[in-house]
XYZ file of C-alpha atoms in Angstrom:
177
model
C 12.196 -18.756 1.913
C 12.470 -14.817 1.202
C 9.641 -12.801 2.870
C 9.168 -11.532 -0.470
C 8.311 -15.133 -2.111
C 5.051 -15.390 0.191
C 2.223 -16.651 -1.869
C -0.786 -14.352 -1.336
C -2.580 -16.163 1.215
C 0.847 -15.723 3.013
C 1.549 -11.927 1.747
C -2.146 -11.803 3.359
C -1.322 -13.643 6.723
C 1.940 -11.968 7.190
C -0.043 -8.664 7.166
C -2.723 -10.029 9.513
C -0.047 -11.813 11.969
C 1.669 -8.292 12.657
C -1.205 -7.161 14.721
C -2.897 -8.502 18.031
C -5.899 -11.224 17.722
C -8.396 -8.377 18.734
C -7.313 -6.010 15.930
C -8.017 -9.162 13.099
C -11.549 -10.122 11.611
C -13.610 -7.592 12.791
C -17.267 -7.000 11.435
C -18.592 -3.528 9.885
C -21.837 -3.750 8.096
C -21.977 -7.065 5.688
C -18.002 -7.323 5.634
C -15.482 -8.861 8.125
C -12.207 -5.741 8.495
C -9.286 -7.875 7.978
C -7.522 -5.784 10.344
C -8.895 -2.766 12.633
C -6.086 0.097 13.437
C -5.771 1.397 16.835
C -7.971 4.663 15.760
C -10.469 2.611 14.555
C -9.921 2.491 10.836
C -10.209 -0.910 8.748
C -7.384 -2.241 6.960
C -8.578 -4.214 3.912
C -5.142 -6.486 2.890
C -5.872 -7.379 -0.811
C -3.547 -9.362 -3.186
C -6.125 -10.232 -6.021
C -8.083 -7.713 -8.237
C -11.888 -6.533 -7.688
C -14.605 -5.758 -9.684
C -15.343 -1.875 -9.310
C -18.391 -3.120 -7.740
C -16.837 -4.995 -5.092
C -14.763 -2.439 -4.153
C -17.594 0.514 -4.177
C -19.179 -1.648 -1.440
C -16.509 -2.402 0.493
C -15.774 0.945 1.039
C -19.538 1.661 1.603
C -19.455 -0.822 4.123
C -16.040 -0.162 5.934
C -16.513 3.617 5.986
C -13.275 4.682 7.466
C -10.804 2.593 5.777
C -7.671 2.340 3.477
C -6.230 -0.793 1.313
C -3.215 -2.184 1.076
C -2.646 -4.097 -1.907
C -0.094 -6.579 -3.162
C 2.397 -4.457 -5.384
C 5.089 -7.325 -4.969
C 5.150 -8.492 -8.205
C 4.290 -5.724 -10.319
C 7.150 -4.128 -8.962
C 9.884 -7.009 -8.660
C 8.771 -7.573 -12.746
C 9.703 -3.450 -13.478
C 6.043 -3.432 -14.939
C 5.405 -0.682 -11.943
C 9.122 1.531 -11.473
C 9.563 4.188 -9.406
C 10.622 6.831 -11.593
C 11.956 10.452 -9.610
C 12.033 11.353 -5.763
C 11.934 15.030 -4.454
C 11.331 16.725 -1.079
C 9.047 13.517 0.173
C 7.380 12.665 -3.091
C 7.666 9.658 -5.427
C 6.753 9.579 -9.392
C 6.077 6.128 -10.920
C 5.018 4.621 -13.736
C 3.082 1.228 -13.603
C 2.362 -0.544 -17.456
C -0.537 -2.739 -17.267
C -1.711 -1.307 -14.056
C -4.740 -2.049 -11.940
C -7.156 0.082 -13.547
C -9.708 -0.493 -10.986
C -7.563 0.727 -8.264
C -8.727 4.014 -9.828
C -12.363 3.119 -8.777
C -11.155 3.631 -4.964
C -11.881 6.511 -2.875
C -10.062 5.423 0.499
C -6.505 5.906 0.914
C -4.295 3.519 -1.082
C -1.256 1.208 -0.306
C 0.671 -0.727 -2.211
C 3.380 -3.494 -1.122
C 6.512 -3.407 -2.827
C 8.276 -5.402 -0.165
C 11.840 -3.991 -0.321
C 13.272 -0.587 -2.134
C 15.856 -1.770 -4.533
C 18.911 -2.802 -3.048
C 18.099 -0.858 0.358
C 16.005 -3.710 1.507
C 14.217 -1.295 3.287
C 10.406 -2.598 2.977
C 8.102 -0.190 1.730
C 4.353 0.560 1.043
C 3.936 3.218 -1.695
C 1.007 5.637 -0.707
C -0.830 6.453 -3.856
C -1.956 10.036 -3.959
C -2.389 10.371 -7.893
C -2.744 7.625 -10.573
C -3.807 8.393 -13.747
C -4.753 6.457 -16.748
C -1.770 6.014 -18.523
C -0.021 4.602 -15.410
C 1.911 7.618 -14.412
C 1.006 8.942 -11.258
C 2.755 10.043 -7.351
C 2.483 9.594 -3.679
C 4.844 8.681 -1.020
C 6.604 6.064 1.044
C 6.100 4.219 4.061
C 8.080 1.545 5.737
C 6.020 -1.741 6.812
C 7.660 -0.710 10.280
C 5.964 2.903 10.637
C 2.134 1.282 9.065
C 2.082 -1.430 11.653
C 3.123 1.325 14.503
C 0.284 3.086 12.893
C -2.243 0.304 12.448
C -1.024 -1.414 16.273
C -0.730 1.982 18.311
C -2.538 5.074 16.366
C 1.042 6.725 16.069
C 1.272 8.708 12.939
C 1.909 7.452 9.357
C 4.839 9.294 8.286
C 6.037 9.182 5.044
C 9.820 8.619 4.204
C 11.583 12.160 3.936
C 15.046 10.503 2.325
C 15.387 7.492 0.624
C 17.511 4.809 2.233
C 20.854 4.569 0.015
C 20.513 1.688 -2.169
C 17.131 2.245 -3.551
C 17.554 2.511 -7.337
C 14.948 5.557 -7.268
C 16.696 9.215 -8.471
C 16.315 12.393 -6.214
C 15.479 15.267 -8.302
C 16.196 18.890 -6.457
C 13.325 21.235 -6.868
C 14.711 24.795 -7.707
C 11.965 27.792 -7.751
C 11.713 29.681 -10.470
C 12.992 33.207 -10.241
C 11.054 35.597 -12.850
């Protein structure tokens, strides 16, 4: 089976299984962390969609957190493209996004799996999504968040895209008046 044709209680397993026993299923507040970094932040894995609600009090109760949520499909289907790609920054555009995702105010991840033809697997950092679906952030490779999440090393995003990707690099140019 591809990695990328987990179901999500796999997707959400696979996650889990990438860190030691004592970082998984820790409690803060009324909620059980799926997965505690080495700094001490929670990792909330999440494949299916929640209520704004739901998420307000997660955060409330998780305090220093991020998500990472299932982007598999959204992305495999083209319904969430990655659009432009200059000096560390992605653009996208995702039709029929999650519009709750908006609702969150901890750092979000999404799981596209593999970049293009690259293979490379990749989290896209969300920095700005706005209603109509457009928004930017950057990428991560699985490899560098579970360094991050195992060992407190830093989350560096990608500065160059692995050939293969399908994404186009735009050069900046300043404007000269």
């Amino acid at each position: 089976m591809n990695e990328g044709d987990f179901s999500s209680t796999q997707w959400h397993d696979h996650w889990k299984s990438t860190v030691p026993a004592t970082q998984r299923e820790q409690r803060r507040g009324s909620h059980i962390a799926d997965v505690i970094a080495a700094d001490g932040c929670a990792v909330e894995i999440q494949h299916a969609s929640m209520s704004p609600t739901k998420i307000m009090g997660r955060e409330l109760d998780l305090g220093h957190m991020v998500w990472v949520w299932d982007g598999r499909s959204a992305y495999a289907s083209g319904a969430l493209s990655l659009t432009a790609f200059a000096d560390g920054i992605v653009s996208f555009r995702w039709r029929n996004q999650r519009r709750n995702l908006r609702t969150c105010r901890r750092p979000c991840f999404l799981d596209l799996w593999t970049l293009g033809e690259s293979r490379e697997r990749v989290l896209l950092k969300v920095g700005i999504l706005n209603e109509d679906g457009t928004g930017s952030g950057q990428l991560v490779t699985h490899d560098i968040m579970r360094l991050w999440i195992v060992s407190g090393l830093p989350c560096r995003p990608l500065a160059e895209l692995p050939g293969g990707s399908g994404v186009p690099s735009v050069t900046l140019t300043a404007a000269v008046a």
